[in-house]
Short mmCIF file of C-alpha atoms in Angstrom, two decimals:
data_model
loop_
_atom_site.label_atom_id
_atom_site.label_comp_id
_atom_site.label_asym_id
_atom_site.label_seq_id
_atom_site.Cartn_x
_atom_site.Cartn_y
_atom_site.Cartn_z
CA UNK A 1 27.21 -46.86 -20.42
CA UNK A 2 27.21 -43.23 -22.01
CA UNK A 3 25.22 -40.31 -21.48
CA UNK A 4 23.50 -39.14 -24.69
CA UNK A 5 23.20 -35.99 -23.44
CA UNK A 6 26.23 -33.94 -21.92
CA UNK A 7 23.91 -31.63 -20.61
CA UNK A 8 22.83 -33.61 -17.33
CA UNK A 9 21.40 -32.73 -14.23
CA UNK A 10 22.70 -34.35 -10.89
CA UNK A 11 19.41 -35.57 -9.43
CA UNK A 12 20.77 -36.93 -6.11
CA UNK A 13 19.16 -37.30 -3.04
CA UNK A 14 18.17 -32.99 -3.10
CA UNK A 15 15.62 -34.12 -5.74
CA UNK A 16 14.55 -37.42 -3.81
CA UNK A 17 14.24 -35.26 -0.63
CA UNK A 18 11.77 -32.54 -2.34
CA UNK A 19 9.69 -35.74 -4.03
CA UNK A 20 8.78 -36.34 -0.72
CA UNK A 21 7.66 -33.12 0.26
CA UNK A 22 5.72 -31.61 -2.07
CA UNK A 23 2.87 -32.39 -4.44
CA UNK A 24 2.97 -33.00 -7.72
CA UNK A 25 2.03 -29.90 -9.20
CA UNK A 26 4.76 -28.05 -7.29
CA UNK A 27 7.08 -31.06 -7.57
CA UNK A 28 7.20 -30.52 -11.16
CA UNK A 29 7.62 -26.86 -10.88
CA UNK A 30 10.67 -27.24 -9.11
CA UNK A 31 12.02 -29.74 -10.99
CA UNK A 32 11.91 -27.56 -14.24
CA UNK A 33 13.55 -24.64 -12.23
CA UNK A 34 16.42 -27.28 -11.50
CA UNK A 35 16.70 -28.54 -15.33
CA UNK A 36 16.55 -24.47 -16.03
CA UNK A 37 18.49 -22.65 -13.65
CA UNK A 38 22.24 -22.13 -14.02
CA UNK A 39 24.09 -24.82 -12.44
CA UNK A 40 26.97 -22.65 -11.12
CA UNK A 41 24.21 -20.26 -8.97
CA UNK A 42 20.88 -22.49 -8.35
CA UNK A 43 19.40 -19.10 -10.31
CA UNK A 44 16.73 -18.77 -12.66
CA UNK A 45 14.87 -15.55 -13.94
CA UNK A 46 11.56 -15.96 -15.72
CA UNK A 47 8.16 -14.71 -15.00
CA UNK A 48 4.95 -16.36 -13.96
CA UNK A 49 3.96 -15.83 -17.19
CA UNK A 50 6.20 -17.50 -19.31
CA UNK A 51 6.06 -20.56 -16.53
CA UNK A 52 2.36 -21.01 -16.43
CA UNK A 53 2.74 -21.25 -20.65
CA UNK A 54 5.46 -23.90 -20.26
CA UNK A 55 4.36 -25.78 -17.84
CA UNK A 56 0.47 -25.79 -18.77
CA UNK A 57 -1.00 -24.46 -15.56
CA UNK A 58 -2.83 -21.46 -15.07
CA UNK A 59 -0.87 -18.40 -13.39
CA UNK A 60 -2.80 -19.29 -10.02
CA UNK A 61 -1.89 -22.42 -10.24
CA UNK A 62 1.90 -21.38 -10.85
CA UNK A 63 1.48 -18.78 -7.61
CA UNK A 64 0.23 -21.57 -4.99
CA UNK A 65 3.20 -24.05 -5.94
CA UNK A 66 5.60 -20.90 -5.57
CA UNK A 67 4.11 -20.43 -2.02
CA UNK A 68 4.41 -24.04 -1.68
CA UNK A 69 8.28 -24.41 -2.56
CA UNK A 70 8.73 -21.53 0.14
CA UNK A 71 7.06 -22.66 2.96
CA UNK A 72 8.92 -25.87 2.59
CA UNK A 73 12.08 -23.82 2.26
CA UNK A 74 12.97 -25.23 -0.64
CA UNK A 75 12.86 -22.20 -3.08
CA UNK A 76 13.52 -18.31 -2.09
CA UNK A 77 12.21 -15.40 -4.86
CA UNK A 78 12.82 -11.65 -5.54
CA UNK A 79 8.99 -11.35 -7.23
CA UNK A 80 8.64 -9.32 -10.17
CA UNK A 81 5.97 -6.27 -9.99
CA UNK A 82 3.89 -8.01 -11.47
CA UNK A 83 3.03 -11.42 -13.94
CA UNK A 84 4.40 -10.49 -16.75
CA UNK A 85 8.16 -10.03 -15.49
CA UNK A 86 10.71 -11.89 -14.43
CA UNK A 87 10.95 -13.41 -11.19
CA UNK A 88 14.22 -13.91 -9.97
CA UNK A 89 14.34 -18.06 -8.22
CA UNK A 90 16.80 -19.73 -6.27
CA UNK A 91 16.96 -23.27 -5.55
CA UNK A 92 18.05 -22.84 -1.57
CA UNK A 93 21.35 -25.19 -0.67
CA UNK A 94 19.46 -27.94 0.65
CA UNK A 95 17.67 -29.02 -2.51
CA UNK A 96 20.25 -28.08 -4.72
CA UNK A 97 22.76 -30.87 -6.15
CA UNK A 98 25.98 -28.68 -6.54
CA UNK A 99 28.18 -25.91 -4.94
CA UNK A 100 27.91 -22.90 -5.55
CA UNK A 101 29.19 -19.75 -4.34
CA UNK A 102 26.92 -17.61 -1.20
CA UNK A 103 23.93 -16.80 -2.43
CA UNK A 104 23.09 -13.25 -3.90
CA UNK A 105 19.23 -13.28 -2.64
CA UNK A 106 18.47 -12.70 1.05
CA UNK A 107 21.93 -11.56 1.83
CA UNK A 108 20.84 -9.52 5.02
CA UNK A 109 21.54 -10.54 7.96
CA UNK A 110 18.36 -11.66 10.38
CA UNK A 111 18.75 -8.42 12.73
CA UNK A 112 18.73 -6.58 9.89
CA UNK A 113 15.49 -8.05 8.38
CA UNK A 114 13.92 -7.63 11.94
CA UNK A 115 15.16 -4.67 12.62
CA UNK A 116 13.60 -3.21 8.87
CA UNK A 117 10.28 -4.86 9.60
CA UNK A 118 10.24 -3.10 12.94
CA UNK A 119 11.25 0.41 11.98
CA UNK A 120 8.22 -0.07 9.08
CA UNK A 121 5.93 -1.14 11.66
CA UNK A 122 6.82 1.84 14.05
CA UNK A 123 5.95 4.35 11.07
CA UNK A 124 2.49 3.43 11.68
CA UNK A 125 0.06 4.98 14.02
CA UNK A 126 -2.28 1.79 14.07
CA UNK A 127 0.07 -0.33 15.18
CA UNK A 128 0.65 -1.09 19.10
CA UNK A 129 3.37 -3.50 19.19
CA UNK A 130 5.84 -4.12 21.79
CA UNK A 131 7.88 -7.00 19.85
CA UNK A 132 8.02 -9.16 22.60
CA UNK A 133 9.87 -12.62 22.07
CA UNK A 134 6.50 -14.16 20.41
CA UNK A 135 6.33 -11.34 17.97
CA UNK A 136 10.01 -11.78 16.81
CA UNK A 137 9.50 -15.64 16.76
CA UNK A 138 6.71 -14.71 14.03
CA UNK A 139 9.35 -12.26 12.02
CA UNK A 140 12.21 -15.32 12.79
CA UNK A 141 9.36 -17.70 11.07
CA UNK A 142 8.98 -14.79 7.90
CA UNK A 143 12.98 -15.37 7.97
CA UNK A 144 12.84 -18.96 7.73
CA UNK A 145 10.14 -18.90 4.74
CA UNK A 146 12.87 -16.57 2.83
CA UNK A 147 9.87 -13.80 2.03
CA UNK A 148 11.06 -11.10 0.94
CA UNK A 149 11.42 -7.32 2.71
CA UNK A 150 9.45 -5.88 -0.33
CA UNK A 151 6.42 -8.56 -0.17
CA UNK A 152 6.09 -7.76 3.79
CA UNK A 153 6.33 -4.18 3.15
CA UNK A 154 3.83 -4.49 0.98
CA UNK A 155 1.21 -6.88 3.26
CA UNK A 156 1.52 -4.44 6.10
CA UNK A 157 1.17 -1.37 3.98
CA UNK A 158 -2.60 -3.45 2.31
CA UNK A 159 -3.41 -4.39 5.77
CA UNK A 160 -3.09 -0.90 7.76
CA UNK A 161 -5.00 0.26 4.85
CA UNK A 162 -8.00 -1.93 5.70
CA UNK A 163 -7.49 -1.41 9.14
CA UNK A 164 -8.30 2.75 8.75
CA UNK A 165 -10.74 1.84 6.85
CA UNK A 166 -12.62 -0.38 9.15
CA UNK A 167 -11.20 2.34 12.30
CA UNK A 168 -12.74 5.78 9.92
CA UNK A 169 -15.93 3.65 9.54
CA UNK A 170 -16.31 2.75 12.38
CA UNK A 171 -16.60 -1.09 12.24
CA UNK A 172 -13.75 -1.20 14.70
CA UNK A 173 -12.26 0.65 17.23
CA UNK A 174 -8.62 -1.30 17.66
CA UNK A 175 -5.22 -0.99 16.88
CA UNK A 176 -3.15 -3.88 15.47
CA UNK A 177 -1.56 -5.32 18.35
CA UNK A 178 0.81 -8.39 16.51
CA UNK A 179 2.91 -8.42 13.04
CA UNK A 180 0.66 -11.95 13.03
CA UNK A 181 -2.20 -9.82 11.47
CA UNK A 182 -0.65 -9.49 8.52
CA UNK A 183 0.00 -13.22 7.85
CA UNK A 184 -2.98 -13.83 5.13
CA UNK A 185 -2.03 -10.31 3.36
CA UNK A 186 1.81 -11.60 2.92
CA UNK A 187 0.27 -14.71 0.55
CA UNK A 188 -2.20 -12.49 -0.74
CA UNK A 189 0.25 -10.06 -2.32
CA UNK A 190 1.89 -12.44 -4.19
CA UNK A 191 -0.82 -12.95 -6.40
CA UNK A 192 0.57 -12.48 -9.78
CA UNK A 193 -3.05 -11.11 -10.90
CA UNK A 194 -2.34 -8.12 -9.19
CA UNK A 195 -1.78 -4.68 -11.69
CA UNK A 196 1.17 -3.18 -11.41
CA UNK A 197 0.37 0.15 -10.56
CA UNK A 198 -1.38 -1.26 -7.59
CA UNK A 199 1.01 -0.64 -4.95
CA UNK A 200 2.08 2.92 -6.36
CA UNK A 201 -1.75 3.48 -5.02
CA UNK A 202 -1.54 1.78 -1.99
CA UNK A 203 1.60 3.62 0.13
CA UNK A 204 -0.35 7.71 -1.03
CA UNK A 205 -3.71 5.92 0.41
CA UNK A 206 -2.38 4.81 3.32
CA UNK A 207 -0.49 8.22 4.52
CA UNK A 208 -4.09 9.60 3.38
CA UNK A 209 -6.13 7.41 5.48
CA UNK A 210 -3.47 7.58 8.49
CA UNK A 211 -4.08 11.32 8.47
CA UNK A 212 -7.65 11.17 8.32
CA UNK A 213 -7.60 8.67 11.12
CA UNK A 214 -5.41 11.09 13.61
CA UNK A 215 -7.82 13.66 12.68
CA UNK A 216 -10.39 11.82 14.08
CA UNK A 217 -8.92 10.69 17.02
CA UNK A 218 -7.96 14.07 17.66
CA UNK A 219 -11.18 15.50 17.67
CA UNK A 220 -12.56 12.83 18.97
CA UNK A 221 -10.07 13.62 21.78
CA UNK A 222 -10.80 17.19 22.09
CA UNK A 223 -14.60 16.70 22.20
CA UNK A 224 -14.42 14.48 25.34
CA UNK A 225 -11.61 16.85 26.94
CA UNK A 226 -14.69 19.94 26.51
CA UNK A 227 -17.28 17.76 27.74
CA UNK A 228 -15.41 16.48 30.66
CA UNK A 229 -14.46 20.39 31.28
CA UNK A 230 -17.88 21.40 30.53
CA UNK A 231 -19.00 18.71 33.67
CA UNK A 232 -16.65 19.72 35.69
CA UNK A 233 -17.71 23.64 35.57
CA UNK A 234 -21.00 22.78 36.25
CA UNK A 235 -20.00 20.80 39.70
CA UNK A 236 -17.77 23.81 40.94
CA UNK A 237 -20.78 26.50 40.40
#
């Protein structure tokens, strides 16, 4: 028995393994990364764009298998900025039929990825988190999903947003207290609808509407020191 084709793909037991996993929307998205991607690295670079057209599925469509493939661990991405470039996929070692050399994507270490996460974190004034061992079991989780620094930078960045928004309007009066908060605005940010000048906006707003906040708090602040002062003249006369 020949081959007709030399150009073959080893669909072993990686490929069985994923049948069993996903649906069949993202099922088939996968399996035309693996016919795609280069066999020596697992790696394929093409946008959601140019995906969505081949595979006849809207971009949305293309976006929720994506998430899919990551939560089951079986694909890792460097996202474009936006839909209309290229997204750079790997098929992670488990689902993939051949060796290869280490992978170029996600080469940080963990501590390193927690320890970035925290430091961004820190920078804000909204946040009140002690990273206790649940918090880090939430980052370890982020780890495990293979999302990428730039996508979490990015939720947390969107969500403290919100958050001054809500705390200037007054709608609510507390800080965030776990990196946990953020977990809807890490899928939301992948959505390959979103223009790409979008998050040259977002990091300007947010220092804006961090400063605004600490103004208020400050006077806020200063107007209960003078009124407690004020009460406390008025019981020594």
């Amino acid at each position: 028995m020949e081959i007709k084709n030399s150009n073959w793909f080893a669909a072993g037991p990686e490929i069985q393994k994923a049948l069993l996993l996903l649906s069949d929307g993202a099922f088939r998205l996968y399996f035309y990364i693996c016919l795609n991607a280069s066999r020596k690295t697992g790696r394929i670079s093409i946008s959601y764009l140019d995906l969505a057209t081949r595979l006849g599925r809207s971009r949305r469509s293309i976006a929720s298998h994506f998430n899919e493939l990551r939560q089951q661990g079986i694909c890792r991405m460097n996202p474009a900025v936006n839909q209309h470039h290229r997204t750079e996929i790997e098929v992670c070692d488990e689902f993939w039929p051949y060796t290869r050399a280490n992978s170029s994507i996600g080469r940080a270490e963990n501590e390193q990825y927690l320890t970035h996460i925290k430091a961004f974190l820190a920078k804000r004034a909204c946040v009140r988190s002690d990273f206790e061992a649940a918090e880090e079991g939430v980052i370890a989780n982020f780890i495990a999903q293979q999302i990428p620094l730039r996508q979490i930078e990015r939720a947390i960045a969107l969500g403290c947003c919100r958050k001054y928004v809500s705390l200037l309007n007054g709608t609510d009066s507390g800080p965030i207290f776990s990196i946990a908060y953020f977990r809807e605005v890490i899928e939301e940010v992948c959505d390959p609808e979103i223009p790409s000048g979008y998050w040259s906006y977002v990091m300007p707003e947010l220092e804006n509407l961090e400063r605004k906040w600490l103004t208020k708090q400050k006077e806020t602040a200063d107007a209960k020191h003078a009124i407690a002062a004020e009460q406390k003249n008025k019981e020594t006369r």
